């Protein structure tokens, strides 16, 4: 049987933790920083989490402070009285809360890309290559083929953030068809340790987020230039316009962009990119084309 004093301590500790998470999430929602941590599909659910969390915190606090000992719920396994054990268990919940509170809200950058490993191909692209121009052998690749048909006639293929990975995937799938096409895209600067000596190239990267930043995947395109790219530091946001040049590096087929114009830009409010449910429909909407 648990002593009422022990029960009150645990209820109060749990109440404070729940209240802390409720306030932290409410702060992220109010400050507009929630998108740094989760994808847009999850935001509607997370936005309302502070309400049930606060209600549970108030209920536990009421039981801990005002409930009579005779009616306290002693219906769980024996609660630990060890300060070290309790501190360890509750510390697992307090640590992410403290880190989120003390550290500044900021987007993932080159340091996170270095830890995760930068991919030079779209994470959404299937491995199979197509032999027939803009024709797909399966339903998965058919979306890339349909998108490629819409991208190819454009004078400049603009890689829009709303369908960023899908656009890269479509161009990779039909790399030879897009060779020499003009392209415009933006992203943050990432330099691999192995390419520090290459003054005329860099990687323009983005983070693809599915549900939250924990499952984010960094990927980008190699940008080359005839002139040394001096004065450009890691995590600088650039807009690059140039021509597509497919290459094979270390046995892997990749896309590169030979830069013709490079312009430094301000980091967008939403720096991540997300998978689109229907990239063809999204492209039509963004371009003002009727389905």
PDB file of N, CA and C in Angstrom, residues 50-142:
ATOM      1  N   UNK A  50      -2.014  21.429 -25.537  1.00  0.00           N
ATOM      2  CA  UNK A  50      -1.946  22.117 -24.240  1.00  0.00           C
ATOM      3  C   UNK A  50      -3.235  22.048 -23.430  1.00  0.00           C
ATOM      4  N   UNK A  51      -4.381  21.951 -24.100  1.00  0.00           N
ATOM      5  CA  UNK A  51      -5.650  21.940 -23.362  1.00  0.00           C
ATOM      6  C   UNK A  51      -5.804  20.671 -22.529  1.00  0.00           C
ATOM      7  N   UNK A  52      -5.750  19.453 -23.125  1.00  0.00           N
ATOM      8  CA  UNK A  52      -5.868  18.254 -22.278  1.00  0.00           C
ATOM      9  C   UNK A  52      -4.704  18.100 -21.304  1.00  0.00           C
ATOM     10  N   UNK A  53      -3.505  18.524 -21.705  1.00  0.00           N
ATOM     11  CA  UNK A  53      -2.368  18.438 -20.787  1.00  0.00           C
ATOM     12  C   UNK A  53      -2.591  19.319 -19.561  1.00  0.00           C
ATOM     13  N   UNK A  54      -3.101  20.528 -19.773  1.00  0.00           N
ATOM     14  CA  UNK A  54      -3.361  21.434 -18.653  1.00  0.00           C
ATOM     15  C   UNK A  54      -4.467  20.890 -17.754  1.00  0.00           C
ATOM     16  N   UNK A  55      -5.502  20.297 -18.357  1.00  0.00           N
ATOM     17  CA  UNK A  55      -6.593  19.720 -17.566  1.00  0.00           C
ATOM     18  C   UNK A  55      -6.075  18.585 -16.686  1.00  0.00           C
ATOM     19  N   UNK A  56      -5.258  17.700 -17.263  1.00  0.00           N
ATOM     20  CA  UNK A  56      -4.692  16.599 -16.475  1.00  0.00           C
ATOM     21  C   UNK A  56      -3.783  17.129 -15.378  1.00  0.00           C
ATOM     22  N   UNK A  57      -3.017  18.185 -15.675  1.00  0.00           N
ATOM     23  CA  UNK A  57      -2.123  18.768 -14.676  1.00  0.00           C
ATOM     24  C   UNK A  57      -2.917  19.341 -13.505  1.00  0.00           C
ATOM     25  N   UNK A  58      -4.013  20.033 -13.804  1.00  0.00           N
ATOM     26  CA  UNK A  58      -4.841  20.615 -12.747  1.00  0.00           C
ATOM     27  C   UNK A  58      -5.480  19.519 -11.895  1.00  0.00           C
ATOM     28  N   UNK A  59      -5.959  18.457 -12.532  1.00  0.00           N
ATOM     29  CA  UNK A  59      -6.579  17.352 -11.787  1.00  0.00           C
ATOM     30  C   UNK A  59      -5.583  16.696 -10.840  1.00  0.00           C
ATOM     31  N   UNK A  60      -4.380  16.438 -11.334  1.00  0.00           N
ATOM     32  CA  UNK A  60      -3.360  15.822 -10.486  1.00  0.00           C
ATOM     33  C   UNK A  60      -2.944  16.758  -9.363  1.00  0.00           C
ATOM     34  N   UNK A  61      -2.806  18.048  -9.663  1.00  0.00           N
ATOM     35  CA  UNK A  61      -2.419  19.012  -8.632  1.00  0.00           C
ATOM     36  C   UNK A  61      -3.497  19.124  -7.558  1.00  0.00           C
ATOM     37  N   UNK A  62      -4.752  19.083  -7.978  1.00  0.00           N
ATOM     38  CA  UNK A  62      -5.854  19.148  -7.008  1.00  0.00           C
ATOM     39  C   UNK A  62      -5.817  17.942  -6.070  1.00  0.00           C
ATOM     40  N   UNK A  63      -5.612  16.748  -6.641  1.00  0.00           N
ATOM     41  CA  UNK A  63      -5.539  15.550  -5.806  1.00  0.00           C
ATOM     42  C   UNK A  63      -4.343  15.608  -4.866  1.00  0.00           C
ATOM     43  N   UNK A  64      -3.232  16.142  -5.367  1.00  0.00           N
ATOM     44  CA  UNK A  64      -2.027  16.194  -4.540  1.00  0.00           C
ATOM     45  C   UNK A  64      -2.154  17.192  -3.400  1.00  0.00           C
ATOM     46  N   UNK A  65      -2.841  18.292  -3.624  1.00  0.00           N
ATOM     47  CA  UNK A  65      -2.863  19.371  -2.634  1.00  0.00           C
ATOM     48  C   UNK A  65      -4.117  19.384  -1.766  1.00  0.00           C
ATOM     49  N   UNK A  66      -5.256  18.988  -2.321  1.00  0.00           N
ATOM     50  CA  UNK A  66      -6.510  19.206  -1.602  1.00  0.00           C
ATOM     51  C   UNK A  66      -7.308  17.936  -1.327  1.00  0.00           C
ATOM     52  N   UNK A  67      -6.981  16.831  -1.989  1.00  0.00           N
ATOM     53  CA  UNK A  67      -7.770  15.614  -1.797  1.00  0.00           C
ATOM     54  C   UNK A  67      -7.463  15.007  -0.439  1.00  0.00           C
ATOM     55  N   UNK A  68      -8.503  14.521   0.230  1.00  0.00           N
ATOM     56  CA  UNK A  68      -8.306  13.868   1.518  1.00  0.00           C
ATOM     57  C   UNK A  68      -7.582  12.542   1.333  1.00  0.00           C
ATOM     58  N   UNK A  69      -6.800  12.192   2.303  1.00  0.00           N
ATOM     59  CA  UNK A  69      -6.002  10.964   2.210  1.00  0.00           C
ATOM     60  C   UNK A  69      -6.873   9.741   2.030  1.00  0.00           C
ATOM     61  N   UNK A  70      -8.065   9.760   2.604  1.00  0.00           N
ATOM     62  CA  UNK A  70      -8.922   8.576   2.558  1.00  0.00           C
ATOM     63  C   UNK A  70      -9.448   8.290   1.162  1.00  0.00           C
ATOM     64  N   UNK A  71      -9.516   9.313   0.310  1.00  0.00           N
ATOM     65  CA  UNK A  71     -10.091   9.108  -1.015  1.00  0.00           C
ATOM     66  C   UNK A  71      -9.040   9.176  -2.121  1.00  0.00           C
ATOM     67  N   UNK A  72      -7.766   9.241  -1.758  1.00  0.00           N
ATOM     68  CA  UNK A  72      -6.718   9.203  -2.773  1.00  0.00           C
ATOM     69  C   UNK A  72      -6.721   7.848  -3.467  1.00  0.00           C
ATOM     70  N   UNK A  73      -6.555   7.853  -4.758  1.00  0.00           N
ATOM     71  CA  UNK A  73      -6.565   6.609  -5.529  1.00  0.00           C
ATOM     72  C   UNK A  73      -5.275   5.841  -5.289  1.00  0.00           C
ATOM     73  N   UNK A  74      -5.372   4.762  -4.532  1.00  0.00           N
ATOM     74  CA  UNK A  74      -4.206   3.907  -4.282  1.00  0.00           C
ATOM     75  C   UNK A  74      -4.384   2.624  -5.098  1.00  0.00           C
ATOM     76  N   UNK A  75      -4.534   2.805  -6.424  1.00  0.00           N
ATOM     77  CA  UNK A  75      -4.885   1.676  -7.278  1.00  0.00           C
ATOM     78  C   UNK A  75      -3.770   1.302  -8.235  1.00  0.00           C
ATOM     79  N   UNK A  76      -2.557   1.765  -8.003  1.00  0.00           N
ATOM     80  CA  UNK A  76      -1.447   1.426  -8.878  1.00  0.00           C
ATOM     81  C   UNK A  76      -0.394   0.663  -8.106  1.00  0.00           C
ATOM     82  N   UNK A  77       0.612   0.206  -8.819  1.00  0.00           N
ATOM     83  CA  UNK A  77       1.675  -0.562  -8.170  1.00  0.00           C
ATOM     84  C   UNK A  77       2.372   0.315  -7.137  1.00  0.00           C
ATOM     85  N   UNK A  78       3.099  -0.294  -6.188  1.00  0.00           N
ATOM     86  CA  UNK A  78       3.799   0.492  -5.167  1.00  0.00           C
ATOM     87  C   UNK A  78       4.712   1.540  -5.791  1.00  0.00           C
ATOM     88  N   UNK A  79       4.556   2.772  -5.358  1.00  0.00           N
ATOM     89  CA  UNK A  79       5.352   3.871  -5.884  1.00  0.00           C
ATOM     90  C   UNK A  79       6.717   3.905  -5.215  1.00  0.00           C
ATOM     91  N   UNK A  80       7.710   4.281  -5.971  1.00  0.00           N
ATOM     92  CA  UNK A  80       9.074   4.298  -5.457  1.00  0.00           C
ATOM     93  C   UNK A  80       9.250   5.427  -4.442  1.00  0.00           C
ATOM     94  N   UNK A  81      10.018   5.142  -3.408  1.00  0.00           N
ATOM     95  CA  UNK A  81      10.359   6.167  -2.415  1.00  0.00           C
ATOM     96  C   UNK A  81      11.806   6.606  -2.566  1.00  0.00           C
ATOM     97  N   UNK A  82      12.518   5.999  -3.519  1.00  0.00           N
ATOM     98  CA  UNK A  82      13.924   6.338  -3.741  1.00  0.00           C
ATOM     99  C   UNK A  82      14.033   7.663  -4.484  1.00  0.00           C
ATOM    100  N   UNK A  83      14.747   8.610  -3.900  1.00  0.00           N
ATOM    101  CA  UNK A  83      14.922   9.905  -4.561  1.00  0.00           C
ATOM    102  C   UNK A  83      15.715   9.756  -5.856  1.00  0.00           C
ATOM    103  N   UNK A  84      16.741   8.884  -5.835  1.00  0.00           N
ATOM    104  CA  UNK A  84      17.572   8.702  -7.034  1.00  0.00           C
ATOM    105  C   UNK A  84      16.744   8.104  -8.167  1.00  0.00           C
ATOM    106  N   UNK A  85      15.953   7.100  -7.850  1.00  0.00           N
ATOM    107  CA  UNK A  85      15.145   6.446  -8.883  1.00  0.00           C
ATOM    108  C   UNK A  85      14.072   7.393  -9.411  1.00  0.00           C
ATOM    109  N   UNK A  86      13.399   8.087  -8.514  1.00  0.00           N
ATOM    110  CA  UNK A  86      12.368   9.026  -8.950  1.00  0.00           C
ATOM    111  C   UNK A  86      12.966  10.161  -9.779  1.00  0.00           C
ATOM    112  N   UNK A  87      14.129  10.641  -9.338  1.00  0.00           N
ATOM    113  CA  UNK A  87      14.789  11.711 -10.084  1.00  0.00           C
ATOM    114  C   UNK A  87      15.182  11.270 -11.481  1.00  0.00           C
ATOM    115  N   UNK A  88      15.617  10.005 -11.606  1.00  0.00           N
ATOM    116  CA  UNK A  88      16.004   9.488 -12.925  1.00  0.00           C
ATOM    117  C   UNK A  88      14.796   9.360 -13.845  1.00  0.00           C
ATOM    118  N   UNK A  89      13.706   8.797 -13.314  1.00  0.00           N
ATOM    119  CA  UNK A  89      12.506   8.587 -14.132  1.00  0.00           C
ATOM    120  C   UNK A  89      11.908   9.920 -14.579  1.00  0.00           C
ATOM    121  N   UNK A  90      11.697  10.817 -13.643  1.00  0.00           N
ATOM    122  CA  UNK A  90      11.098  12.102 -14.008  1.00  0.00           C
ATOM    123  C   UNK A  90      12.077  12.984 -14.777  1.00  0.00           C
ATOM    124  N   UNK A  91      13.371  12.741 -14.569  1.00  0.00           N
ATOM    125  CA  UNK A  91      14.373  13.494 -15.321  1.00  0.00           C
ATOM    126  C   UNK A  91      14.327  13.198 -16.806  1.00  0.00           C
ATOM    127  N   UNK A  92      13.911  11.969 -17.168  1.00  0.00           N
ATOM    128  CA  UNK A  92      13.771  11.627 -18.587  1.00  0.00           C
ATOM    129  C   UNK A  92      12.726  12.501 -19.277  1.00  0.00           C
ATOM    130  N   UNK A  93      11.725  12.938 -18.512  1.00  0.00           N
ATOM    131  CA  UNK A  93      10.710  13.832 -19.071  1.00  0.00           C
ATOM    132  C   UNK A  93      11.138  15.297 -18.975  1.00  0.00           C
ATOM    133  N   UNK A  94      11.886  15.618 -17.922  1.00  0.00           N
ATOM    134  CA  UNK A  94      12.299  17.006 -17.733  1.00  0.00           C
ATOM    135  C   UNK A  94      13.414  17.417 -18.683  1.00  0.00           C
ATOM    136  N   UNK A  95      14.285  16.470 -19.055  1.00  0.00           N
ATOM    137  CA  UNK A  95      15.431  16.817 -19.896  1.00  0.00           C
ATOM    138  C   UNK A  95      15.011  17.420 -21.240  1.00  0.00           C
ATOM    139  N   UNK A  96      14.135  16.757 -22.028  1.00  0.00           N
ATOM    140  CA  UNK A  96      13.731  17.398 -23.293  1.00  0.00           C
ATOM    141  C   UNK A  96      12.985  18.704 -23.077  1.00  0.00           C
ATOM    142  N   UNK A  97      12.263  18.801 -21.965  1.00  0.00           N
ATOM    143  CA  UNK A  97      11.546  20.041 -21.670  1.00  0.00           C
ATOM    144  C   UNK A  97      12.524  21.174 -21.383  1.00  0.00           C
ATOM    145  N   UNK A  98      13.574  20.876 -20.615  1.00  0.00           N
ATOM    146  CA  UNK A  98      14.585  21.889 -20.307  1.00  0.00           C
ATOM    147  C   UNK A  98      15.370  22.281 -21.552  1.00  0.00           C
ATOM    148  N   UNK A  99      15.733  21.283 -22.364  1.00  0.00           N
ATOM    149  CA  UNK A  99      16.473  21.587 -23.595  1.00  0.00           C
ATOM    150  C   UNK A  99      15.641  22.461 -24.528  1.00  0.00           C
ATOM    151  N   UNK A 100      14.370  22.125 -24.663  1.00  0.00           N
ATOM    152  CA  UNK A 100      13.506  22.922 -25.528  1.00  0.00           C
ATOM    153  C   UNK A 100      13.299  24.328 -25.012  1.00  0.00           C
ATOM    154  N   UNK A 101      13.324  24.486 -23.678  1.00  0.00           N
ATOM    155  CA  UNK A 101      13.116  25.806 -23.083  1.00  0.00           C
ATOM    156  C   UNK A 101      14.372  26.661 -23.132  1.00  0.00           C
ATOM    157  N   UNK A 102      15.523  26.055 -22.861  1.00  0.00           N
ATOM    158  CA  UNK A 102      16.764  26.818 -22.747  1.00  0.00           C
ATOM    159  C   UNK A 102      17.433  27.076 -24.086  1.00  0.00           C
ATOM    160  N   UNK A 103      17.306  26.128 -25.021  1.00  0.00           N
ATOM    161  CA  UNK A 103      17.964  26.299 -26.314  1.00  0.00           C
ATOM    162  C   UNK A 103      17.078  27.103 -27.258  1.00  0.00           C
ATOM    163  N   UNK A 104      17.668  27.908 -28.128  1.00  0.00           N
ATOM    164  CA  UNK A 104      16.865  28.720 -29.059  1.00  0.00           C
ATOM    165  C   UNK A 104      16.179  27.859 -30.110  1.00  0.00           C
ATOM    166  N   UNK A 105      15.007  28.293 -30.530  1.00  0.00           N
ATOM    167  CA  UNK A 105      14.294  27.616 -31.615  1.00  0.00           C
ATOM    168  C   UNK A 105      14.951  27.984 -32.934  1.00  0.00           C
ATOM    169  N   UNK A 106      15.493  27.009 -33.626  1.00  0.00           N
ATOM    170  CA  UNK A 106      16.148  27.288 -34.898  1.00  0.00           C
ATOM    171  C   UNK A 106      16.019  26.090 -35.823  1.00  0.00           C
ATOM    172  N   UNK A 107      16.152  26.355 -37.106  1.00  0.00           N
ATOM    173  CA  UNK A 107      16.015  25.310 -38.114  1.00  0.00           C
ATOM    174  C   UNK A 107      17.264  24.446 -38.169  1.00  0.00           C
ATOM    175  N   UNK A 108      17.103  23.216 -38.629  1.00  0.00           N
ATOM    176  CA  UNK A 108      18.246  22.345 -38.861  1.00  0.00           C
ATOM    177  C   UNK A 108      19.112  22.932 -39.959  1.00  0.00           C
ATOM    178  N   UNK A 109      20.429  22.713 -39.834  1.00  0.00           N
ATOM    179  CA  UNK A 109      21.357  23.267 -40.814  1.00  0.00           C
ATOM    180  C   UNK A 109      22.438  22.288 -41.193  1.00  0.00           C
ATOM    181  N   UNK A 110      23.592  22.821 -41.546  1.00  0.00           N
ATOM    182  CA  UNK A 110      24.674  21.991 -42.067  1.00  0.00           C
ATOM    183  C   UNK A 110      25.229  21.024 -41.029  1.00  0.00           C
ATOM    184  N   UNK A 111      25.223  21.426 -39.736  1.00  0.00           N
ATOM    185  CA  UNK A 111      25.749  20.524 -38.709  1.00  0.00           C
ATOM    186  C   UNK A 111      24.878  19.280 -38.583  1.00  0.00           C
ATOM    187  N   UNK A 112      23.554  19.462 -38.641  1.00  0.00           N
ATOM    188  CA  UNK A 112      22.652  18.306 -38.602  1.00  0.00           C
ATOM    189  C   UNK A 112      22.780  17.479 -39.866  1.00  0.00           C
ATOM    190  N   UNK A 113      22.987  18.141 -40.999  1.00  0.00           N
ATOM    191  CA  UNK A 113      23.158  17.414 -42.261  1.00  0.00           C
ATOM    192  C   UNK A 113      24.414  16.563 -42.232  1.00  0.00           C
ATOM    193  N   UNK A 114      25.478  17.081 -41.598  1.00  0.00           N
ATOM    194  CA  UNK A 114      26.722  16.323 -41.507  1.00  0.00           C
ATOM    195  C   UNK A 114      26.538  15.070 -40.652  1.00  0.00           C
ATOM    196  N   UNK A 115      25.734  15.168 -39.593  1.00  0.00           N
ATOM    197  CA  UNK A 115      25.504  14.022 -38.721  1.00  0.00           C
ATOM    198  C   UNK A 115      24.612  12.978 -39.388  1.00  0.00           C
ATOM    199  N   UNK A 116      23.579  13.443 -40.085  1.00  0.00           N
ATOM    200  CA  UNK A 116      22.657  12.521 -40.743  1.00  0.00           C
ATOM    201  C   UNK A 116      23.208  11.987 -42.052  1.00  0.00           C
ATOM    202  N   UNK A 117      24.069  12.789 -42.702  1.00  0.00           N
ATOM    203  CA  UNK A 117      24.598  12.403 -44.004  1.00  0.00           C
ATOM    204  C   UNK A 117      23.783  13.014 -45.121  1.00  0.00           C
ATOM    205  N   UNK A 118      24.426  13.855 -45.920  1.00  0.00           N
ATOM    206  CA  UNK A 118      23.728  14.536 -47.011  1.00  0.00           C
ATOM    207  C   UNK A 118      23.555  13.604 -48.201  1.00  0.00           C
ATOM    208  N   UNK A 119      22.324  13.486 -48.673  1.00  0.00           N
ATOM    209  CA  UNK A 119      22.033  12.685 -49.860  1.00  0.00           C
ATOM    210  C   UNK A 119      21.978  13.599 -51.071  1.00  0.00           C
ATOM    211  N   UNK A 120      22.541  13.132 -52.181  1.00  0.00           N
ATOM    212  CA  UNK A 120      22.541  13.917 -53.411  1.00  0.00           C
ATOM    213  C   UNK A 120      21.464  13.459 -54.386  1.00  0.00           C
ATOM    214  N   UNK A 121      20.510  12.684 -53.883  1.00  0.00           N
ATOM    215  CA  UNK A 121      19.352  12.275 -54.681  1.00  0.00           C
ATOM    216  C   UNK A 121      18.101  12.481 -53.851  1.00  0.00           C
ATOM    217  N   UNK A 122      16.961  12.593 -54.517  1.00  0.00           N
ATOM    218  CA  UNK A 122      15.705  12.797 -53.812  1.00  0.00           C
ATOM    219  C   UNK A 122      15.352  11.563 -52.984  1.00  0.00           C
ATOM    220  N   UNK A 123      15.009  11.729 -51.693  1.00  0.00           N
ATOM    221  CA  UNK A 123      14.616  10.578 -50.869  1.00  0.00           C
ATOM    222  C   UNK A 123      13.345   9.905 -51.358  1.00  0.00           C
ATOM    223  N   UNK A 124      12.553  10.573 -52.191  1.00  0.00           N
ATOM    224  CA  UNK A 124      11.287  10.009 -52.658  1.00  0.00           C
ATOM    225  C   UNK A 124      11.405   9.279 -53.977  1.00  0.00           C
ATOM    226  N   UNK A 125      12.596   9.289 -54.599  1.00  0.00           N
ATOM    227  CA  UNK A 125      12.740   8.709 -55.930  1.00  0.00           C
ATOM    228  C   UNK A 125      12.935   7.207 -55.859  1.00  0.00           C
ATOM    229  N   UNK A 126      12.198   6.478 -56.695  1.00  0.00           N
ATOM    230  CA  UNK A 126      12.378   5.040 -56.794  1.00  0.00           C
ATOM    231  C   UNK A 126      13.702   4.740 -57.473  1.00  0.00           C
ATOM    232  N   UNK A 127      14.263   3.565 -57.233  1.00  0.00           N
ATOM    233  CA  UNK A 127      15.585   3.230 -57.757  1.00  0.00           C
ATOM    234  C   UNK A 127      15.545   2.893 -59.241  1.00  0.00           C
ATOM    235  N   UNK A 128      14.414   2.386 -59.723  1.00  0.00           N
ATOM    236  CA  UNK A 128      14.341   1.931 -61.112  1.00  0.00           C
ATOM    237  C   UNK A 128      14.402   3.089 -62.091  1.00  0.00           C
ATOM    238  N   UNK A 129      15.224   2.953 -63.149  1.00  0.00           N
ATOM    239  CA  UNK A 129      15.332   3.963 -64.198  1.00  0.00           C
ATOM    240  C   UNK A 129      14.395   3.612 -65.344  1.00  0.00           C
ATOM    241  N   UNK A 130      13.879   4.639 -66.000  1.00  0.00           N
ATOM    242  CA  UNK A 130      12.955   4.420 -67.106  1.00  0.00           C
ATOM    243  C   UNK A 130      13.683   4.505 -68.429  1.00  0.00           C
ATOM    244  N   UNK A 131      13.288   3.651 -69.353  1.00  0.00           N
ATOM    245  CA  UNK A 131      13.905   3.652 -70.675  1.00  0.00           C
ATOM    246  C   UNK A 131      13.111   4.515 -71.657  1.00  0.00           C
ATOM    247  N   UNK A 132      11.815   4.593 -71.432  1.00  0.00           N
ATOM    248  CA  UNK A 132      10.993   5.390 -72.340  1.00  0.00           C
ATOM    249  C   UNK A 132      10.760   6.764 -71.729  1.00  0.00           C
ATOM    250  N   UNK A 133      10.869   7.778 -72.564  1.00  0.00           N
ATOM    251  CA  UNK A 133      10.771   9.147 -72.079  1.00  0.00           C
ATOM    252  C   UNK A 133       9.392   9.415 -71.478  1.00  0.00           C
ATOM    253  N   UNK A 134       9.415   9.863 -70.197  1.00  0.00           N
ATOM    254  CA  UNK A 134       8.216  10.299 -69.497  1.00  0.00           C
ATOM    255  C   UNK A 134       7.130   9.230 -69.451  1.00  0.00           C
ATOM    256  N   UNK A 135       7.518   7.973 -69.415  1.00  0.00           N
ATOM    257  CA  UNK A 135       6.549   6.897 -69.238  1.00  0.00           C
ATOM    258  C   UNK A 135       7.008   6.050 -68.060  1.00  0.00           C
ATOM    259  N   UNK A 136       6.057   5.753 -67.198  1.00  0.00           N
ATOM    260  CA  UNK A 136       6.393   5.030 -65.973  1.00  0.00           C
ATOM    261  C   UNK A 136       5.838   3.613 -66.007  1.00  0.00           C
ATOM    262  N   UNK A 137       6.595   2.637 -65.507  1.00  0.00           N
ATOM    263  CA  UNK A 137       6.139   1.250 -65.524  1.00  0.00           C
ATOM    264  C   UNK A 137       5.258   0.874 -64.342  1.00  0.00           C
ATOM    265  N   UNK A 138       5.146   1.757 -63.352  1.00  0.00           N
ATOM    266  CA  UNK A 138       4.367   1.406 -62.167  1.00  0.00           C
ATOM    267  C   UNK A 138       3.703   2.655 -61.612  1.00  0.00           C
ATOM    268  N   UNK A 139       2.687   2.487 -60.771  1.00  0.00           N
ATOM    269  CA  UNK A 139       1.942   3.638 -60.243  1.00  0.00           C
ATOM    270  C   UNK A 139       2.810   4.609 -59.451  1.00  0.00           C
ATOM    271  N   UNK A 140       3.836   4.086 -58.765  1.00  0.00           N
ATOM    272  CA  UNK A 140       4.668   4.986 -57.955  1.00  0.00           C
ATOM    273  C   UNK A 140       5.392   5.995 -58.835  1.00  0.00           C
ATOM    274  N   UNK A 141       6.056   5.511 -59.856  1.00  0.00           N
ATOM    275  CA  UNK A 141       6.827   6.399 -60.726  1.00  0.00           C
ATOM    276  C   UNK A 141       5.962   7.203 -61.685  1.00  0.00           C
ATOM    277  N   UNK A 142       4.693   6.850 -61.817  1.00  0.00           N
ATOM    278  CA  UNK A 142       3.828   7.572 -62.753  1.00  0.00           C
ATOM    279  C   UNK A 142       3.640   9.021 -62.329  1.00  0.00           C
TER     280      UNK A 142
END
